[in-house]
Structure formats: C-alpha cells, structure tokens
Amino acid sequence: MLSDTFDLLGKATPGVSLLCLGLIMSAVKLEMSREVWVNMGLKLLVQTAVMFAATLVFSVKGVYAQQMVLLCALPSATIPAMFANEAGACKSEAATTILLSTLLSIVTFSFAIYLIDSGLAG
C-alpha cells in the first residue's frame, strides 16, 4: 500500500510541476538579462563541461559516465522558479532561464549525446 502511494505521487509530480511552472510564467514578464545568460551558460555549458572533465580525470567509464554527462546537460529544473516566486525575488529571471535553457538544450543535449556516441564519455 505504501509503495502504491509513492508510485502515484511519483507519476503525478511531473504534471504538477509543469502546471506550476506554466502558472508562474503566465504571471511574470519574461525578460532577457545578463543573469539569464549567465545562468544558462553555467547550467548548459559549464556544468556539463565540468562533469565531462571529471569523468576523464577520475576515469569513470561506461554507463555511469554517460549518465553523469547527460544529467548535467539537461535544462534547468522548474523548482528554482517556484523558489523565486515564493521568495518574491528574481521571478522573471528564473522563469526566463527555464524557458530558454529548455529551448537551447535541444542543441546542447544533442551535442552531449554526440560526445557520448563518439566514445568520449564511455
């Protein structure tokens, strides 16, 4: 019974998260700023590059290296926008970062997959 409860919560979480993000994005004006570009650069490029370098430095190979690099190449999560909305600070920057990082991750995530398929992370 407990397992079924957590399974149900786990299945509902992505939909509820996207609904909350949509509500937050509809309430704020999306604006490009220096903070947005820095956030996206750190999340999509620097974090992925650091993890890729870590797999090389620590000789992590195979599926673990692949998963680590791909997880870092994912776009920003929705929870920062929820925290920003709750705190009343940087709402526009958080929402804009999530939207644009999701769009740009089409390129960066594809490049991460290319690196993995080329055998660089495995």
Short mmCIF file of N, CA and C in Angstrom, two decimals:
data_model
loop_
_atom_site.label_atom_id
_atom_site.label_comp_id
_atom_site.label_asym_id
_atom_site.label_seq_id
_atom_site.Cartn_x
_atom_site.Cartn_y
_atom_site.Cartn_z
N MET A 1 0.82 -1.19 0.00
CA MET A 1 0.00 0.00 0.00
C MET A 1 0.87 1.27 0.00
N LEU A 2 1.93 1.25 0.79
CA LEU A 2 2.82 2.40 0.84
C LEU A 2 3.54 2.61 -0.49
N SER A 3 3.95 1.51 -1.11
CA SER A 3 4.62 1.58 -2.41
C SER A 3 3.71 2.17 -3.48
N ASP A 4 2.45 1.76 -3.46
CA ASP A 4 1.48 2.29 -4.43
C ASP A 4 1.26 3.79 -4.24
N THR A 5 1.27 4.23 -2.99
CA THR A 5 1.10 5.66 -2.70
C THR A 5 2.24 6.48 -3.29
N PHE A 6 3.48 6.02 -3.04
CA PHE A 6 4.63 6.73 -3.58
C PHE A 6 4.69 6.65 -5.10
N ASP A 7 4.26 5.54 -5.66
CA ASP A 7 4.22 5.40 -7.11
C ASP A 7 3.25 6.41 -7.71
N LEU A 8 2.10 6.58 -7.09
CA LEU A 8 1.11 7.54 -7.56
C LEU A 8 1.64 8.97 -7.45
N LEU A 9 2.30 9.30 -6.34
CA LEU A 9 2.90 10.62 -6.19
C LEU A 9 3.97 10.87 -7.24
N GLY A 10 4.78 9.86 -7.49
CA GLY A 10 5.84 9.99 -8.49
C GLY A 10 5.31 10.20 -9.88
N LYS A 11 4.19 9.59 -10.20
CA LYS A 11 3.59 9.77 -11.53
C LYS A 11 2.92 11.12 -11.68
N ALA A 12 2.44 11.69 -10.57
CA ALA A 12 1.75 12.99 -10.63
C ALA A 12 2.72 14.16 -10.62
N THR A 13 3.91 13.97 -10.10
CA THR A 13 4.86 15.07 -9.90
C THR A 13 5.22 15.83 -11.18
N PRO A 14 5.59 15.18 -12.29
CA PRO A 14 5.96 15.97 -13.48
C PRO A 14 4.83 16.86 -13.99
N GLY A 15 3.62 16.35 -14.00
CA GLY A 15 2.49 17.15 -14.48
C GLY A 15 2.21 18.34 -13.59
N VAL A 16 2.25 18.12 -12.28
CA VAL A 16 2.02 19.21 -11.34
C VAL A 16 3.12 20.25 -11.45
N SER A 17 4.35 19.79 -11.62
CA SER A 17 5.48 20.70 -11.76
C SER A 17 5.32 21.57 -13.00
N LEU A 18 4.94 20.99 -14.12
CA LEU A 18 4.74 21.77 -15.34
C LEU A 18 3.57 22.73 -15.22
N LEU A 19 2.52 22.31 -14.53
CA LEU A 19 1.38 23.20 -14.30
C LEU A 19 1.82 24.41 -13.48
N CYS A 20 2.57 24.17 -12.41
CA CYS A 20 3.06 25.28 -11.57
C CYS A 20 3.98 26.20 -12.37
N LEU A 21 4.84 25.63 -13.17
CA LEU A 21 5.73 26.45 -13.99
C LEU A 21 4.94 27.31 -14.97
N GLY A 22 3.93 26.74 -15.58
CA GLY A 22 3.07 27.50 -16.50
C GLY A 22 2.37 28.64 -15.80
N LEU A 23 1.90 28.40 -14.59
CA LEU A 23 1.25 29.47 -13.83
C LEU A 23 2.24 30.58 -13.49
N ILE A 24 3.44 30.20 -13.10
CA ILE A 24 4.47 31.19 -12.77
C ILE A 24 4.84 32.00 -14.01
N MET A 25 5.04 31.31 -15.14
CA MET A 25 5.43 32.01 -16.38
C MET A 25 4.32 32.94 -16.88
N SER A 26 3.08 32.58 -16.63
CA SER A 26 2.00 33.45 -17.08
C SER A 26 1.86 34.69 -16.20
N ALA A 27 2.42 34.62 -14.99
CA ALA A 27 2.28 35.74 -14.06
C ALA A 27 3.43 36.74 -14.15
N VAL A 28 4.53 36.36 -14.79
CA VAL A 28 5.68 37.27 -14.87
C VAL A 28 5.98 37.59 -16.32
N LYS A 29 6.62 38.73 -16.51
CA LYS A 29 7.06 39.11 -17.85
C LYS A 29 8.44 38.51 -18.09
N LEU A 30 8.57 37.76 -19.17
CA LEU A 30 9.85 37.15 -19.49
C LEU A 30 10.77 38.20 -20.08
N GLU A 31 11.95 38.34 -19.49
CA GLU A 31 12.91 39.35 -19.93
C GLU A 31 14.30 38.76 -20.01
N MET A 32 14.98 39.10 -21.09
CA MET A 32 16.38 38.69 -21.23
C MET A 32 17.24 39.64 -20.41
N SER A 33 18.14 39.09 -19.65
CA SER A 33 19.06 39.91 -18.86
C SER A 33 20.40 39.19 -18.77
N ARG A 34 21.36 39.90 -18.20
CA ARG A 34 22.69 39.33 -18.03
C ARG A 34 22.62 38.08 -17.14
N GLU A 35 21.80 38.12 -16.11
CA GLU A 35 21.66 37.00 -15.19
C GLU A 35 21.13 35.75 -15.91
N VAL A 36 20.21 35.95 -16.82
CA VAL A 36 19.65 34.82 -17.57
C VAL A 36 20.74 34.15 -18.40
N TRP A 37 21.55 34.96 -19.11
CA TRP A 37 22.62 34.40 -19.94
C TRP A 37 23.67 33.69 -19.08
N VAL A 38 23.99 34.28 -17.93
CA VAL A 38 24.96 33.64 -17.03
C VAL A 38 24.40 32.32 -16.52
N ASN A 39 23.14 32.31 -16.09
CA ASN A 39 22.51 31.08 -15.60
C ASN A 39 22.53 29.99 -16.66
N MET A 40 22.16 30.35 -17.88
CA MET A 40 22.12 29.35 -18.96
C MET A 40 23.52 28.86 -19.30
N GLY A 41 24.48 29.76 -19.34
CA GLY A 41 25.85 29.35 -19.63
C GLY A 41 26.40 28.41 -18.58
N LEU A 42 26.14 28.73 -17.31
CA LEU A 42 26.61 27.87 -16.23
C LEU A 42 25.93 26.51 -16.27
N LYS A 43 24.61 26.52 -16.46
CA LYS A 43 23.87 25.26 -16.42
C LYS A 43 24.13 24.39 -17.64
N LEU A 44 24.03 24.95 -18.82
CA LEU A 44 24.11 24.14 -20.02
C LEU A 44 25.54 23.85 -20.48
N LEU A 45 26.45 24.78 -20.27
CA LEU A 45 27.80 24.61 -20.80
C LEU A 45 28.82 24.25 -19.73
N VAL A 46 28.93 25.09 -18.72
CA VAL A 46 29.98 24.89 -17.71
C VAL A 46 29.75 23.61 -16.90
N GLN A 47 28.53 23.43 -16.42
CA GLN A 47 28.25 22.24 -15.62
C GLN A 47 28.50 20.96 -16.41
N THR A 48 28.08 20.93 -17.65
CA THR A 48 28.30 19.75 -18.49
C THR A 48 29.78 19.54 -18.76
N ALA A 49 30.50 20.62 -19.05
CA ALA A 49 31.94 20.51 -19.31
C ALA A 49 32.71 20.04 -18.08
N VAL A 50 32.33 20.55 -16.91
CA VAL A 50 33.00 20.12 -15.67
C VAL A 50 32.75 18.63 -15.41
N MET A 51 31.52 18.20 -15.63
CA MET A 51 31.23 16.78 -15.41
C MET A 51 31.95 15.91 -16.43
N PHE A 52 32.02 16.36 -17.67
CA PHE A 52 32.74 15.61 -18.69
C PHE A 52 34.22 15.51 -18.31
N ALA A 53 34.79 16.62 -17.86
CA ALA A 53 36.19 16.61 -17.42
C ALA A 53 36.38 15.69 -16.22
N ALA A 54 35.42 15.70 -15.31
CA ALA A 54 35.51 14.83 -14.13
C ALA A 54 35.50 13.35 -14.53
N THR A 55 34.72 13.01 -15.56
CA THR A 55 34.72 11.61 -16.00
C THR A 55 36.08 11.22 -16.56
N LEU A 56 36.75 12.16 -17.20
CA LEU A 56 38.09 11.88 -17.73
C LEU A 56 39.14 11.82 -16.62
N VAL A 57 39.08 12.78 -15.69
CA VAL A 57 40.07 12.84 -14.61
C VAL A 57 39.97 11.63 -13.70
N PHE A 58 38.75 11.24 -13.38
CA PHE A 58 38.55 10.12 -12.45
C PHE A 58 38.37 8.78 -13.16
N SER A 59 38.57 8.76 -14.46
CA SER A 59 38.49 7.54 -15.27
C SER A 59 37.16 6.80 -15.09
N VAL A 60 36.08 7.56 -15.04
CA VAL A 60 34.76 6.94 -14.98
C VAL A 60 34.37 6.57 -16.40
N LYS A 61 33.97 5.33 -16.58
CA LYS A 61 33.67 4.85 -17.93
C LYS A 61 32.29 4.20 -17.98
N GLY A 62 31.85 3.94 -19.16
CA GLY A 62 30.62 3.20 -19.38
C GLY A 62 29.37 4.00 -19.09
N VAL A 63 28.37 3.28 -18.65
CA VAL A 63 27.04 3.87 -18.48
C VAL A 63 27.03 4.94 -17.39
N TYR A 64 27.87 4.81 -16.37
CA TYR A 64 27.91 5.84 -15.32
C TYR A 64 28.39 7.18 -15.87
N ALA A 65 29.42 7.16 -16.66
CA ALA A 65 29.93 8.40 -17.27
C ALA A 65 28.88 9.00 -18.19
N GLN A 66 28.23 8.15 -18.96
CA GLN A 66 27.21 8.63 -19.88
C GLN A 66 26.06 9.29 -19.12
N GLN A 67 25.60 8.65 -18.06
CA GLN A 67 24.50 9.20 -17.28
C GLN A 67 24.89 10.51 -16.61
N MET A 68 26.10 10.59 -16.09
CA MET A 68 26.54 11.81 -15.41
C MET A 68 26.58 12.99 -16.37
N VAL A 69 27.12 12.76 -17.55
CA VAL A 69 27.20 13.85 -18.54
C VAL A 69 25.81 14.25 -19.02
N LEU A 70 24.97 13.29 -19.29
CA LEU A 70 23.61 13.60 -19.77
C LEU A 70 22.78 14.31 -18.71
N LEU A 71 22.90 13.91 -17.46
CA LEU A 71 22.15 14.58 -16.40
C LEU A 71 22.57 16.04 -16.25
N CYS A 72 23.84 16.31 -16.45
CA CYS A 72 24.30 17.70 -16.37
C CYS A 72 23.89 18.51 -17.59
N ALA A 73 23.63 17.86 -18.70
CA ALA A 73 23.26 18.56 -19.93
C ALA A 73 21.77 18.88 -20.00
N LEU A 74 21.00 18.41 -19.03
CA LEU A 74 19.57 18.69 -19.01
C LEU A 74 19.32 20.17 -18.73
N PRO A 75 18.19 20.71 -19.18
CA PRO A 75 17.90 22.13 -18.91
C PRO A 75 17.59 22.36 -17.43
N SER A 76 17.48 23.62 -17.07
CA SER A 76 17.19 23.99 -15.68
C SER A 76 15.87 23.38 -15.23
N ALA A 77 15.81 23.01 -13.98
CA ALA A 77 14.60 22.43 -13.40
C ALA A 77 13.57 23.51 -13.09
N THR A 78 12.37 23.10 -12.80
CA THR A 78 11.30 24.06 -12.53
C THR A 78 11.32 24.57 -11.10
N ILE A 79 11.95 23.87 -10.19
CA ILE A 79 11.91 24.26 -8.78
C ILE A 79 12.54 25.63 -8.50
N PRO A 80 13.60 26.07 -9.23
CA PRO A 80 14.10 27.42 -8.95
C PRO A 80 13.06 28.51 -9.20
N ALA A 81 12.23 28.33 -10.20
CA ALA A 81 11.17 29.32 -10.45
C ALA A 81 10.15 29.32 -9.32
N MET A 82 9.89 28.16 -8.76
CA MET A 82 8.96 28.09 -7.63
C MET A 82 9.56 28.76 -6.40
N PHE A 83 10.84 28.52 -6.14
CA PHE A 83 11.52 29.18 -5.03
C PHE A 83 11.56 30.69 -5.23
N ALA A 84 11.88 31.13 -6.45
CA ALA A 84 11.93 32.56 -6.74
C ALA A 84 10.56 33.20 -6.55
N ASN A 85 9.53 32.52 -6.99
CA ASN A 85 8.18 33.04 -6.84
C ASN A 85 7.80 33.14 -5.36
N GLU A 86 8.16 32.14 -4.60
CA GLU A 86 7.85 32.13 -3.16
C GLU A 86 8.61 33.24 -2.44
N ALA A 87 9.87 33.45 -2.82
CA ALA A 87 10.69 34.47 -2.17
C ALA A 87 10.39 35.87 -2.70
N GLY A 88 9.76 35.94 -3.86
CA GLY A 88 9.46 37.24 -4.45
C GLY A 88 10.67 37.93 -5.06
N ALA A 89 11.69 37.14 -5.40
CA ALA A 89 12.92 37.71 -5.96
C ALA A 89 13.29 36.98 -7.24
N CYS A 90 13.73 37.72 -8.22
CA CYS A 90 14.23 37.16 -9.49
C CYS A 90 13.22 36.25 -10.18
N LYS A 91 11.94 36.56 -10.07
CA LYS A 91 10.91 35.72 -10.69
C LYS A 91 11.06 35.67 -12.20
N SER A 92 11.23 36.84 -12.81
CA SER A 92 11.36 36.92 -14.26
C SER A 92 12.61 36.19 -14.74
N GLU A 93 13.72 36.38 -14.05
CA GLU A 93 14.97 35.74 -14.45
C GLU A 93 14.87 34.22 -14.37
N ALA A 94 14.26 33.71 -13.29
CA ALA A 94 14.12 32.26 -13.12
C ALA A 94 13.24 31.66 -14.22
N ALA A 95 12.11 32.30 -14.47
CA ALA A 95 11.19 31.78 -15.49
C ALA A 95 11.82 31.85 -16.88
N THR A 96 12.48 32.95 -17.19
CA THR A 96 13.12 33.09 -18.49
C THR A 96 14.26 32.09 -18.66
N THR A 97 15.03 31.89 -17.61
CA THR A 97 16.13 30.91 -17.67
C THR A 97 15.60 29.52 -17.97
N ILE A 98 14.53 29.14 -17.32
CA ILE A 98 13.98 27.80 -17.54
C ILE A 98 13.47 27.65 -18.97
N LEU A 99 12.75 28.64 -19.45
CA LEU A 99 12.22 28.57 -20.81
C LEU A 99 13.34 28.51 -21.84
N LEU A 100 14.30 29.42 -21.75
CA LEU A 100 15.36 29.46 -22.75
C LEU A 100 16.34 28.29 -22.62
N SER A 101 16.60 27.85 -21.40
CA SER A 101 17.50 26.71 -21.26
C SER A 101 16.86 25.44 -21.82
N THR A 102 15.55 25.36 -21.72
CA THR A 102 14.85 24.21 -22.31
C THR A 102 14.97 24.26 -23.84
N LEU A 103 14.79 25.44 -24.41
CA LEU A 103 14.91 25.57 -25.86
C LEU A 103 16.35 25.31 -26.33
N LEU A 104 17.32 25.91 -25.65
CA LEU A 104 18.72 25.74 -26.05
C LEU A 104 19.26 24.35 -25.76
N SER A 105 18.61 23.65 -24.84
CA SER A 105 19.10 22.30 -24.52
C SER A 105 18.89 21.33 -25.69
N ILE A 106 18.06 21.72 -26.63
CA ILE A 106 17.92 20.89 -27.84
C ILE A 106 19.28 20.76 -28.51
N VAL A 107 20.02 21.84 -28.54
CA VAL A 107 21.36 21.84 -29.14
C VAL A 107 22.38 21.22 -28.20
N THR A 108 22.40 21.69 -26.95
CA THR A 108 23.44 21.23 -26.02
C THR A 108 23.26 19.76 -25.65
N PHE A 109 22.03 19.32 -25.47
CA PHE A 109 21.79 17.91 -25.14
C PHE A 109 22.15 17.02 -26.33
N SER A 110 21.84 17.49 -27.52
CA SER A 110 22.22 16.73 -28.72
C SER A 110 23.74 16.61 -28.82
N PHE A 111 24.45 17.70 -28.49
CA PHE A 111 25.90 17.66 -28.52
C PHE A 111 26.45 16.70 -27.46
N ALA A 112 25.83 16.68 -26.29
CA ALA A 112 26.25 15.74 -25.24
C ALA A 112 26.04 14.30 -25.70
N ILE A 113 24.95 14.04 -26.36
CA ILE A 113 24.69 12.70 -26.89
C ILE A 113 25.73 12.35 -27.95
N TYR A 114 26.07 13.33 -28.79
CA TYR A 114 27.10 13.12 -29.80
C TYR A 114 28.44 12.76 -29.15
N LEU A 115 28.81 13.47 -28.10
CA LEU A 115 30.05 13.16 -27.38
C LEU A 115 30.04 11.73 -26.84
N ILE A 116 28.93 11.35 -26.30
CA ILE A 116 28.81 10.00 -25.73
C ILE A 116 28.87 8.97 -26.83
N ASP A 117 28.16 9.20 -27.94
CA ASP A 117 28.20 8.25 -29.05
C ASP A 117 29.57 8.15 -29.70
N SER A 118 30.36 9.23 -29.59
CA SER A 118 31.71 9.22 -30.15
C SER A 118 32.68 8.47 -29.23
N GLY A 119 32.18 8.03 -28.10
CA GLY A 119 33.03 7.28 -27.20
C GLY A 119 33.85 8.13 -26.26
N LEU A 120 33.60 9.44 -26.25
CA LEU A 120 34.40 10.33 -25.42
C LEU A 120 34.09 10.20 -23.94
N ALA A 121 32.85 9.84 -23.62
CA ALA A 121 32.49 9.72 -22.20
C ALA A 121 32.39 8.27 -21.76
N GLY A 122 32.54 7.37 -22.65
CA GLY A 122 32.37 5.97 -22.26
C GLY A 122 33.60 5.21 -22.47
#
